[in-house]
Amino acid sequence: MSNAPSLVWFRLDLRLEDNPALAAAVQRGGPVIPVYIYAPGEEYPWAPGAASDFWLHQSLCALSLSLKHKRSRLIVRHGPSLETLQMLFRETGADAIYWNRRYEPAVRRRDEAIKTALRTDGLCAESLNGALLFEPWDVLTKQGGPYQVFTPFWRACLAAEEPSDPLPTPAKLAAPESWPATEPIAALGLEPAFNWAGGIRAAWTPGEVGAANRLEAFLDDAIANYTDDRDCPAIPGTSRLSPHLHFGEIGPRQIWHAMKHALAPNATKGAEKFLPEIGWREFSHHLLYHFPQVCDEPLRAAFRNFPWAEDTRALKAWQRGQTGYPIVDAGMRELWTTGWMHNRVRMVAASFLTKDLLIPWDEGARWFWDTLVDADLANNTQGWQWTAGCGADAAPYFRIFNPVSQGEKFDPDGAYVRQWVPELAQLPAKWIHKPWDAPSAVLKEAEVALGRNYPHPIVDHSEARARALEAYKTIKNSQ
Ligand SMILES: Cc1cc2nc3c(=O)[nH]c(=O)nc-3n(C[C@H](O)[C@H](O)[C@H](O)COP(=O)(O)OP(=O)(O)OC[C@H]3O[C@@H](n4cnc5c(N)ncnc54)[C@H](O)[C@@H]3O)c2cc1C
């Protein structure tokens, strides 16, 4: 037990429940000083994008309020992390700091340097696991190396010791005799200057309470049909927990526990399908940890020589949801409006960019990085490289999604397209995924004027597919 204060350095773990760093500080005894340091430059070249900043502002406000309810405070500072922490140690007389680990390469380098410097100063500096079910170094192949294929990776995870039960929210957080100064969260300038984020604000409730409510709603309404509904973008059939998980407003142990122990019998089939999705999140972090270069280059080296195209006009059309392919455009507009896109449509939109348009995967990853509220370096990199065919356990490059048949299969009555591409809302389902094939009388009746109020397709899918396969031949033999 110590009577000196402990700092708890909050980062992507913006919650009180199942927060190992917070629990360790409480257990040590003495006052607890919760701290958030805003230092986006330290994450270069992957400093959070605009949608993430928006979310972070709301989430910090929520955390600050939860701490107030515990008669505690969130101390917010802006500046280089190490120097800011050293200043806080001096100001508060604290002699220990706890934080939960992150796995992005730049953050890992920084955290290791900070831990060394603080320990050299004679302080206790400990990092803990609050973000993953299985640490990347604990799950290894028989040869002792990292996994590159999901199924054996997840099998090994399931054979390992079961993740421990989540830690409860601390009943009490002892306050220091005097609190150090804090900056107002608004001073971080995370909220956009003009209100482009109205759609995001309407769609989400950032913060720990919002995350818990989202999990509860998913368990009540969607888990039982998850297996069937998860691929249909018009149905709220998935959990939408991704931004909450990214910001650590809920931890994977809480989800694991809810799935394993708190389910009605009719939901177990859904849970069996759902837990491997959490497994994909684990796998993405495993890959990012063991292959830190993947956020900037393809895991499969042959793809460095892939003959990508440079096509700014096509890239802009894709970003704005003006490709002329309704399912792609619906996804890109859902992303722009709500900061989120359904997983099935992410795959279709990413395949369209990298294969139909031959635009490099990292251009797409950058756009998603700026616009997704769940932008996550591990998951985004893995999702893009998987779809582009250049990552671990990737869909082969020659698996090229057909945007028309994907639309017809997963949005058969066109409800998703109608919602996000209102220009096409009156088209019959038969034509909604291929308006260019509709008879002119049908288009007229539905008030669709191709080339005027909705674009002609920017490429012909069959020709684009053939072009992509030709491009692939140039690297196929060097793999
Ligand atoms: C091109 C592309 C980019 C992506 N970028 C991101 C990203 O930046 N951040 C992100 O969280 N996910 C990303 N994903 C994965 C996936 O699309 C989202 O996690 C999912 O759509 C989130 O919705 P949900 O929470 O309703 O998912 P659910 O189906 O309810 O799944 C539950 C959780 O499992 C995890 N998960 C599900 N699918 C995947 C997956 N394929 N890979 C890794 N984790 C997964 C997520 O944390 C998700 O919240 C990307 C996928 C693709 C194809």
Coordinates of C-alpha atoms and ligand atoms in Angstrom, one line a residue:
M1 CA 0.0 0.0 0.0
S2 CA 1.3 3.5 -0.8
N3 CA 0.0 6.9 0.3
A4 CA 1.5 8.8 -2.6
P5 CA -0.9 9.4 -5.5
S6 CA -0.9 7.2 -8.6
L7 CA -1.5 8.5 -12.1
V8 CA -3.8 6.6 -14.4
W9 CA -3.0 7.5 -18.0
F10 CA -6.2 7.1 -20.0
R11 CA -5.7 6.5 -23.8
L12 CA -7.9 4.2 -25.8
D13 CA -9.5 2.8 -22.7
L14 CA -12.0 5.5 -21.9
R15 CA -14.0 3.5 -19.3
L16 CA -14.1 2.7 -15.6
E17 CA -15.4 -0.9 -15.8
D18 CA -12.9 -3.6 -16.6
N19 CA -10.1 -1.1 -16.7
P20 CA -6.9 -2.9 -15.4
A21 CA -4.8 0.3 -15.2
L22 CA -7.4 2.0 -13.0
A23 CA -8.0 -1.1 -10.9
A24 CA -4.2 -1.4 -10.3
A25 CA -4.0 2.2 -9.2
V26 CA -6.9 1.7 -6.8
Q27 CA -5.4 -1.5 -5.5
R28 CA -2.1 0.2 -4.8
G29 CA -3.9 2.4 -2.3
G30 CA -3.5 6.2 -2.1
P31 CA -5.1 8.9 -4.2
V32 CA -5.8 8.2 -7.9
I33 CA -5.3 10.9 -10.5
P34 CA -6.9 10.2 -13.9
V35 CA -5.0 11.9 -16.7
Y36 CA -5.6 12.3 -20.5
I37 CA -2.8 13.8 -22.6
Y38 CA -3.6 15.0 -26.1
A39 CA -0.5 14.5 -28.3
P40 CA -1.7 13.4 -31.8
G41 CA 1.7 14.2 -33.4
E42 CA 3.2 11.3 -31.5
E43 CA 1.1 8.9 -33.6
Y44 CA 2.4 10.2 -36.9
P45 CA 1.9 9.2 -39.7
W46 CA -1.4 7.8 -38.3
A47 CA -2.6 10.7 -36.1
P48 CA -6.4 10.3 -35.6
G49 CA -8.6 11.7 -38.4
A50 CA -11.5 14.1 -38.2
A51 CA -14.2 11.6 -37.3
S52 CA -12.1 10.1 -34.6
D53 CA -11.4 13.5 -33.2
F54 CA -15.1 14.2 -33.1
W55 CA -15.7 11.0 -31.2
L56 CA -12.8 11.6 -28.8
H57 CA -14.3 14.9 -27.7
Q58 CA -17.6 13.3 -26.8
S59 CA -15.9 10.3 -25.2
L60 CA -13.7 12.4 -23.0
C61 CA -16.7 14.5 -21.9
A62 CA -18.5 11.2 -21.0
L63 CA -15.5 9.9 -19.0
S64 CA -15.0 13.2 -17.2
L65 CA -18.7 13.0 -16.1
S66 CA -18.4 9.4 -14.9
L67 CA -15.3 10.4 -12.9
K68 CA -17.2 13.3 -11.4
H69 CA -19.9 10.9 -10.2
K70 CA -17.1 9.2 -8.4
R71 CA -16.0 12.5 -6.9
S72 CA -12.9 12.3 -9.0
R73 CA -11.6 14.3 -12.0
L74 CA -10.2 13.9 -15.4
I75 CA -7.0 16.0 -15.7
V76 CA -6.6 16.9 -19.4
R77 CA -3.3 18.2 -20.8
H78 CA -2.0 19.0 -24.2
G79 CA 1.7 18.5 -25.1
P80 CA 4.4 15.9 -25.4
S81 CA 3.4 12.9 -23.3
L82 CA 6.7 12.3 -21.5
E83 CA 7.3 15.9 -20.5
T84 CA 3.7 16.3 -19.5
L85 CA 3.7 13.2 -17.3
Q86 CA 7.0 14.3 -15.7
M87 CA 5.4 17.6 -14.9
L88 CA 2.4 15.9 -13.4
F89 CA 4.6 13.8 -11.2
R90 CA 6.3 16.9 -9.9
E91 CA 3.0 18.8 -9.4
T92 CA 1.2 16.0 -7.6
G93 CA 4.0 14.1 -5.7
A94 CA 2.7 10.9 -7.4
D95 CA 5.2 8.0 -7.5
A96 CA 3.4 5.5 -9.8
I97 CA 1.7 5.4 -13.2
Y98 CA -0.5 2.8 -14.8
W99 CA -1.8 2.6 -18.3
N100 CA -3.4 0.0 -20.6
R101 CA -1.3 -1.1 -23.6
R102 CA -1.8 0.0 -27.2
Y103 CA -0.3 -1.8 -30.2
E104 CA 0.3 0.7 -32.9
P105 CA 4.0 0.8 -33.9
A106 CA 4.5 4.6 -33.2
V107 CA 2.6 4.4 -29.9
R108 CA 4.6 1.3 -28.8
R109 CA 7.9 3.0 -29.5
R110 CA 6.8 6.0 -27.5
D111 CA 5.4 4.1 -24.6
E112 CA 8.5 2.0 -24.3
A113 CA 10.7 5.2 -24.2
I114 CA 8.3 6.7 -21.6
K115 CA 8.4 3.6 -19.4
T116 CA 12.2 3.5 -19.5
A117 CA 12.5 7.2 -18.7
L118 CA 10.1 7.1 -15.8
R119 CA 11.6 4.0 -14.3
T120 CA 15.0 5.7 -14.6
D121 CA 13.5 8.6 -12.6
G122 CA 12.8 6.0 -9.9
L123 CA 9.0 5.9 -10.5
C124 CA 6.7 2.8 -10.8
A125 CA 5.5 2.6 -14.4
E126 CA 3.3 -0.3 -15.3
S127 CA 1.4 -1.2 -18.5
L128 CA -1.5 -3.7 -18.5
N129 CA -3.8 -5.4 -21.0
G130 CA -7.2 -3.7 -21.3
A131 CA -7.7 -4.0 -25.0
L132 CA -7.3 -7.6 -26.0
L133 CA -8.5 -11.0 -25.0
F134 CA -5.1 -12.5 -25.9
E135 CA -1.8 -10.7 -26.0
P136 CA -0.1 -11.0 -29.4
W137 CA 3.0 -12.6 -27.9
D138 CA 1.0 -15.2 -26.0
V139 CA -0.6 -16.9 -29.1
L140 CA 2.2 -18.4 -31.2
T141 CA 2.5 -21.2 -33.7
K142 CA 4.2 -24.5 -32.8
Q143 CA 7.4 -23.0 -34.3
G144 CA 7.1 -20.0 -32.0
G145 CA 6.2 -17.5 -34.7
P146 CA 3.1 -15.3 -35.3
Y147 CA 0.0 -16.6 -37.1
Q148 CA -0.8 -15.4 -40.6
V149 CA -4.0 -17.4 -41.1
F150 CA -7.1 -16.6 -39.1
T151 CA -8.6 -20.1 -38.5
P152 CA -5.6 -21.7 -36.7
F153 CA -5.0 -18.4 -34.9
W154 CA -8.5 -18.4 -33.5
R155 CA -8.3 -22.1 -32.7
A156 CA -5.2 -21.5 -30.7
C157 CA -6.9 -18.6 -28.9
L158 CA -9.8 -20.8 -28.0
A159 CA -7.5 -23.5 -26.7
A160 CA -5.7 -21.0 -24.5
E161 CA -6.7 -20.1 -21.0
E162 CA -10.1 -18.4 -21.0
P163 CA -10.0 -14.6 -20.7
S164 CA -10.6 -13.6 -17.1
D165 CA -13.8 -12.1 -15.9
P166 CA -14.1 -8.4 -16.3
L167 CA -13.1 -6.2 -13.4
P168 CA -15.8 -4.3 -11.7
T169 CA -16.0 -0.5 -11.7
P170 CA -14.1 0.7 -8.7
A171 CA -16.5 1.6 -5.9
K172 CA -14.4 4.6 -4.8
L173 CA -11.5 6.6 -6.2
A174 CA -9.6 8.4 -3.5
A175 CA -9.0 12.0 -4.3
P176 CA -5.6 13.8 -3.8
E177 CA -5.4 16.6 -1.3
S178 CA -5.3 19.1 -4.2
W179 CA -6.0 18.5 -7.8
P180 CA -3.5 19.6 -10.5
A181 CA -4.8 22.1 -13.1
T182 CA -6.7 20.8 -16.1
E183 CA -7.4 22.2 -19.6
P184 CA -11.1 22.2 -20.7
I185 CA -11.8 19.4 -23.2
A186 CA -13.1 22.0 -25.6
A187 CA -9.6 23.7 -25.6
L188 CA -8.2 20.6 -27.5
G189 CA -10.1 21.8 -30.5
L190 CA -11.5 18.3 -31.4
E191 CA -14.9 19.4 -32.4
P192 CA -15.3 20.5 -36.0
A193 CA -15.4 24.3 -36.6
F194 CA -18.5 23.9 -38.7
N195 CA -21.1 21.3 -38.1
W196 CA -20.4 18.6 -40.7
A197 CA -20.8 16.0 -37.9
G198 CA -24.6 16.3 -37.4
G199 CA -25.2 12.8 -38.9
I200 CA -22.6 11.3 -36.6
R201 CA -24.0 13.0 -33.6
A202 CA -27.5 11.7 -34.4
A203 CA -26.3 8.1 -35.0
W204 CA -24.2 7.5 -31.9
T205 CA -23.8 8.0 -28.2
P206 CA -20.1 7.9 -27.5
G207 CA -19.0 7.0 -24.0
E208 CA -19.1 4.0 -21.6
V209 CA -22.8 4.2 -21.0
G210 CA -23.5 4.4 -24.8
A211 CA -21.3 1.3 -25.3
A212 CA -23.1 -0.6 -22.5
N213 CA -26.5 0.3 -24.0
R214 CA -25.4 -0.7 -27.4
L215 CA -24.3 -4.1 -26.2
E216 CA -27.5 -4.6 -24.3
A217 CA -29.6 -3.6 -27.3
F218 CA -27.6 -6.0 -29.5
L219 CA -28.1 -8.9 -27.0
D220 CA -31.8 -8.1 -26.8
D221 CA -32.6 -7.4 -30.5
A222 CA -30.0 -8.8 -32.9
I223 CA -27.8 -11.5 -31.6
A224 CA -30.3 -14.3 -32.1
N225 CA -30.4 -13.5 -35.9
Y226 CA -26.8 -12.4 -36.2
T227 CA -25.9 -15.3 -38.4
D228 CA -28.6 -14.5 -41.0
D229 CA -28.7 -10.7 -40.7
R230 CA -25.1 -9.7 -40.4
D231 CA -24.5 -9.4 -44.1
C232 CA -27.6 -7.3 -44.9
P233 CA -26.7 -3.6 -44.7
A234 CA -30.4 -2.5 -44.6
I235 CA -30.9 -4.4 -41.3
P236 CA -29.4 -3.3 -38.0
G237 CA -28.2 -6.9 -37.6
T238 CA -24.7 -6.2 -36.3
S239 CA -23.6 -4.8 -32.9
R240 CA -22.2 -1.5 -34.1
L241 CA -19.8 -1.7 -31.2
S242 CA -16.7 -1.0 -33.3
P243 CA -16.2 2.7 -32.3
H244 CA -16.9 1.9 -28.7
L245 CA -14.3 -0.9 -28.9
H246 CA -11.8 1.2 -30.6
F247 CA -12.0 4.0 -27.9
G248 CA -12.0 1.4 -25.2
E249 CA -15.4 2.5 -23.9
I250 CA -16.1 -1.3 -23.6
G251 CA -13.5 -4.0 -23.5
P252 CA -13.4 -7.3 -25.3
R253 CA -13.5 -9.2 -22.0
Q254 CA -16.9 -7.6 -21.2
I255 CA -18.2 -8.7 -24.5
W256 CA -16.7 -12.2 -24.2
H257 CA -18.3 -12.5 -20.8
A258 CA -21.7 -11.3 -22.0
M259 CA -21.6 -13.8 -24.8
K260 CA -20.5 -16.7 -22.8
H261 CA -22.6 -16.2 -19.6
A262 CA -25.4 -13.8 -20.1
L263 CA -27.2 -15.2 -23.2
A264 CA -30.7 -16.5 -23.6
P265 CA -30.6 -20.1 -25.1
N266 CA -32.0 -18.9 -28.5
A267 CA -28.9 -16.6 -28.9
T268 CA -26.1 -19.1 -28.7
K269 CA -26.0 -19.7 -32.4
G270 CA -25.6 -16.0 -33.0
A271 CA -22.9 -15.8 -30.3
E272 CA -21.0 -18.6 -32.0
K273 CA -20.9 -16.5 -35.2
F274 CA -20.2 -13.3 -33.4
L275 CA -17.2 -14.3 -31.2
P276 CA -15.0 -15.1 -34.2
E277 CA -15.6 -11.5 -35.3
I278 CA -14.1 -10.3 -32.1
G279 CA -11.5 -12.9 -33.0
W280 CA -10.8 -11.0 -36.2
R281 CA -10.1 -7.9 -34.1
E282 CA -7.7 -10.0 -32.1
F283 CA -6.1 -11.3 -35.3
S284 CA -5.7 -7.8 -36.7
H285 CA -3.9 -6.7 -33.6
H286 CA -1.7 -9.8 -33.6
L287 CA -0.7 -9.0 -37.2
L288 CA 0.0 -5.3 -36.4
Y289 CA 2.1 -6.2 -33.4
H290 CA 4.2 -8.9 -35.2
F291 CA 4.3 -7.1 -38.6
P292 CA 4.4 -3.4 -37.7
Q293 CA 5.3 -2.4 -41.3
V294 CA 1.8 -3.4 -42.5
C295 CA 0.2 -0.1 -41.9
D296 CA 2.4 1.4 -44.6
E297 CA 3.2 -1.5 -46.9
P298 CA 1.6 -4.7 -48.1
L299 CA 2.3 -7.8 -46.0
R300 CA 2.8 -9.7 -49.3
A301 CA 5.9 -8.2 -50.7
A302 CA 5.1 -8.9 -54.3
F303 CA 2.3 -6.3 -54.1
R304 CA 5.0 -3.5 -53.8
N305 CA 5.4 -3.9 -57.6
F306 CA 1.7 -4.0 -58.4
P307 CA 0.9 -1.7 -61.3
W308 CA -1.6 0.5 -59.5
A309 CA -3.2 3.4 -61.4
E310 CA -3.2 7.0 -60.5
D311 CA -6.7 8.4 -61.1
T312 CA -7.7 11.4 -59.0
R313 CA -11.0 11.8 -60.7
A314 CA -12.1 8.2 -60.0
L315 CA -10.8 8.5 -56.4
K316 CA -12.9 11.6 -55.9
A317 CA -16.0 9.9 -57.4
W318 CA -15.5 7.0 -55.0
Q319 CA -15.0 9.2 -52.0
R320 CA -18.2 11.2 -52.8
G321 CA -20.4 8.2 -53.6
Q322 CA -20.6 9.1 -57.3
T323 CA -19.3 6.0 -59.0
G324 CA -22.6 5.0 -60.7
Y325 CA -22.6 1.7 -58.8
P326 CA -25.5 2.1 -56.3
I327 CA -24.2 -0.3 -53.5
V328 CA -20.8 1.4 -53.6
D329 CA -22.3 4.9 -53.6
A330 CA -24.7 4.0 -50.8
G331 CA -21.8 2.8 -48.6
M332 CA -19.6 5.8 -49.2
R333 CA -22.5 8.1 -48.4
E334 CA -23.4 6.2 -45.3
L335 CA -19.8 6.6 -44.2
W336 CA -19.7 10.3 -44.9
T337 CA -23.0 10.9 -43.0
T338 CA -22.7 8.6 -40.0
G339 CA -18.9 7.9 -39.8
W340 CA -19.6 4.1 -40.2
M341 CA -20.2 1.7 -43.0
H342 CA -21.6 -1.8 -42.9
N343 CA -18.9 -4.5 -43.1
R344 CA -20.3 -6.2 -46.3
V345 CA -20.3 -2.8 -48.0
R346 CA -16.8 -2.0 -46.8
M347 CA -15.6 -5.1 -48.6
V348 CA -17.5 -4.2 -51.8
A349 CA -16.4 -0.6 -51.7
A350 CA -12.8 -1.5 -51.0
S351 CA -12.8 -4.2 -53.8
F352 CA -14.2 -1.6 -56.2
L353 CA -11.5 0.9 -55.4
T354 CA -8.6 -1.5 -55.5
K355 CA -9.7 -3.8 -58.3
D356 CA -12.3 -2.0 -60.5
L357 CA -10.4 1.3 -60.3
L358 CA -6.9 -0.1 -59.6
I359 CA -6.3 2.6 -57.0
P360 CA -3.8 1.6 -54.3
W361 CA -5.4 0.1 -51.1
D362 CA -3.6 2.8 -48.9
E363 CA -5.6 5.6 -50.6
G364 CA -8.7 3.9 -49.5
A365 CA -7.3 3.2 -46.0
R366 CA -6.5 6.9 -45.7
W367 CA -10.0 8.0 -46.6
F368 CA -11.5 5.5 -44.2
W369 CA -9.0 6.7 -41.5
D370 CA -10.3 10.2 -41.8
T371 CA -14.0 9.5 -42.0
L372 CA -14.7 6.4 -39.9
V373 CA -15.6 6.8 -36.2
D374 CA -14.2 3.4 -35.7
A375 CA -10.9 4.1 -37.6
D376 CA -8.5 1.6 -36.0
L377 CA -5.0 1.0 -37.3
A378 CA -5.1 -2.7 -36.8
N379 CA -8.6 -3.4 -38.2
N380 CA -8.5 -0.9 -41.0
T381 CA -5.1 -2.1 -42.3
Q382 CA -6.2 -5.7 -42.1
G383 CA -9.5 -4.9 -43.7
W384 CA -7.9 -3.1 -46.6
Q385 CA -5.1 -5.6 -47.2
W386 CA -7.5 -8.5 -46.9
T387 CA -9.8 -7.1 -49.5
A388 CA -7.0 -5.9 -51.8
G389 CA -5.4 -9.4 -51.6
C390 CA -2.1 -8.3 -50.3
G391 CA -2.5 -9.1 -46.6
A392 CA -2.5 -12.1 -44.3
D393 CA -5.1 -14.7 -45.0
A394 CA -6.4 -12.4 -47.7
A395 CA -9.2 -12.9 -50.2
P396 CA -7.2 -13.8 -53.3
Y397 CA -6.7 -10.8 -55.7
F398 CA -8.7 -12.5 -58.4
R399 CA -11.8 -12.6 -56.1
I400 CA -13.3 -9.4 -57.4
F401 CA -16.6 -8.5 -56.0
N402 CA -19.3 -7.8 -58.6
P403 CA -21.0 -4.7 -57.2
V404 CA -24.3 -5.5 -59.0
S405 CA -24.6 -9.1 -57.8
Q406 CA -23.4 -8.2 -54.3
G407 CA -26.2 -5.5 -54.2
E408 CA -28.8 -8.0 -55.5
K409 CA -27.8 -10.7 -53.0
F410 CA -27.4 -8.6 -49.8
D411 CA -29.8 -5.7 -50.5
P412 CA -32.4 -7.6 -52.5
D413 CA -35.2 -5.1 -52.3
G414 CA -32.8 -2.1 -52.5
A415 CA -33.8 -0.7 -49.1
Y416 CA -30.2 0.2 -48.3
V417 CA -29.6 2.0 -51.6
R418 CA -33.0 3.8 -51.3
Q419 CA -31.9 5.1 -47.9
W420 CA -28.5 6.5 -49.0
V421 CA -29.0 7.2 -52.7
P422 CA -32.4 8.9 -52.7
E423 CA -32.0 9.8 -56.4
L424 CA -32.8 6.1 -57.1
A425 CA -35.4 5.6 -54.4
Q426 CA -38.3 5.2 -56.8
L427 CA -36.6 2.6 -59.0
P428 CA -38.1 -0.9 -58.9
A429 CA -35.9 -3.5 -57.0
K430 CA -35.2 -5.2 -60.4
W431 CA -33.2 -2.2 -61.6
I432 CA -32.0 -0.5 -58.4
H433 CA -28.5 -2.1 -58.5
K434 CA -28.1 -1.6 -62.3
P435 CA -30.0 1.5 -63.3
W436 CA -28.2 1.7 -66.6
D437 CA -30.0 -1.5 -67.7
A438 CA -33.5 -0.2 -66.9
P439 CA -35.8 0.7 -69.8
S440 CA -36.0 4.4 -70.4
A441 CA -39.7 4.4 -69.5
V442 CA -38.9 2.9 -66.1
L443 CA -36.1 5.5 -65.5
K444 CA -38.4 8.3 -66.5
E445 CA -41.2 7.1 -64.2
A446 CA -38.7 6.9 -61.3
E447 CA -37.3 10.3 -62.1
V448 CA -33.8 9.0 -62.7
A449 CA -31.9 10.9 -65.4
L450 CA -28.5 9.0 -65.8
G451 CA -25.7 11.5 -66.3
R452 CA -27.9 14.3 -64.8
N453 CA -29.1 13.4 -61.3
Y454 CA -27.2 10.1 -61.0
P455 CA -23.9 9.2 -62.7
H456 CA -23.4 6.6 -65.4
P457 CA -21.0 3.9 -64.1
I458 CA -17.4 5.3 -64.1
V459 CA -16.1 2.0 -65.3
D460 CA -17.6 -1.0 -66.9
H461 CA -17.3 -3.8 -64.3
S462 CA -16.5 -6.6 -66.8
E463 CA -13.8 -4.5 -68.5
A464 CA -12.4 -3.4 -65.2
R465 CA -12.3 -6.9 -63.9
A466 CA -10.4 -8.1 -67.0
R467 CA -8.0 -5.1 -66.6
A468 CA -7.4 -6.0 -62.9
L469 CA -6.7 -9.6 -63.7
E470 CA -4.1 -8.5 -66.4
A471 CA -2.5 -6.2 -63.8
Y472 CA -2.3 -9.1 -61.3
K473 CA -0.6 -11.3 -63.9
T474 CA 2.4 -9.0 -63.7
I475 CA 3.1 -9.9 -60.1
K476 CA 1.5 -13.3 -59.8
N477 CA 4.7 -15.3 -60.6
S478 CA 6.8 -13.3 -58.1
Q479 CA 4.6 -14.3 -55.1
Ligands
LIG1 C1 -11.8 -2.2 -45.9 C2 -12.2 -2.4 -44.5 C3 -11.8 -1.5 -43.5 C4 -12.2 -1.7 -42.2 N1 -11.8 -0.8 -41.2 C5 -12.1 -1.0 -39.9 C6 -11.7 0.0 -38.9 O1 -11.0 0.9 -39.2 N2 -12.1 -0.3 -37.6 C7 -12.8 -1.4 -37.3 O2 -13.1 -1.5 -36.1 N3 -13.2 -2.3 -38.2 C8 -12.8 -2.1 -39.5 N4 -13.2 -3.1 -40.4 C9 -13.9 -4.3 -40.0 C10 -15.4 -4.3 -39.9 O3 -15.9 -3.8 -41.1 C11 -16.0 -3.5 -38.7 O4 -15.3 -3.9 -37.5 C12 -17.4 -3.7 -38.6 O5 -18.1 -3.4 -39.7 C13 -17.9 -3.0 -37.4 O6 -19.3 -3.1 -37.2 P1 -19.9 -3.9 -36.0 O7 -19.3 -3.4 -34.8 O8 -21.4 -3.8 -36.1 O9 -19.5 -5.3 -36.3 P2 -19.9 -6.7 -35.6 O10 -20.3 -7.6 -36.8 O11 -21.0 -6.5 -34.6 O12 -18.6 -7.3 -35.0 C14 -18.2 -7.0 -33.6 C15 -16.8 -6.5 -33.5 O13 -15.9 -7.4 -34.1 C16 -14.8 -6.7 -34.7 N5 -14.8 -7.0 -36.1 C17 -15.8 -7.4 -36.9 N6 -15.4 -7.7 -38.1 C18 -14.1 -7.5 -38.1 C19 -13.1 -7.6 -39.1 N7 -13.3 -8.0 -40.4 N8 -11.8 -7.2 -38.8 C20 -11.5 -6.8 -37.5 N9 -12.4 -6.7 -36.6 C21 -13.7 -7.0 -36.9 C22 -15.1 -5.2 -34.5 O14 -14.4 -4.7 -33.4 C23 -16.6 -5.2 -34.3 O15 -17.1 -4.1 -33.6 C24 -12.9 -2.9 -41.8 C25 -13.3 -3.8 -42.8 C26 -12.9 -3.6 -44.1 C27 -13.4 -4.6 -45.1

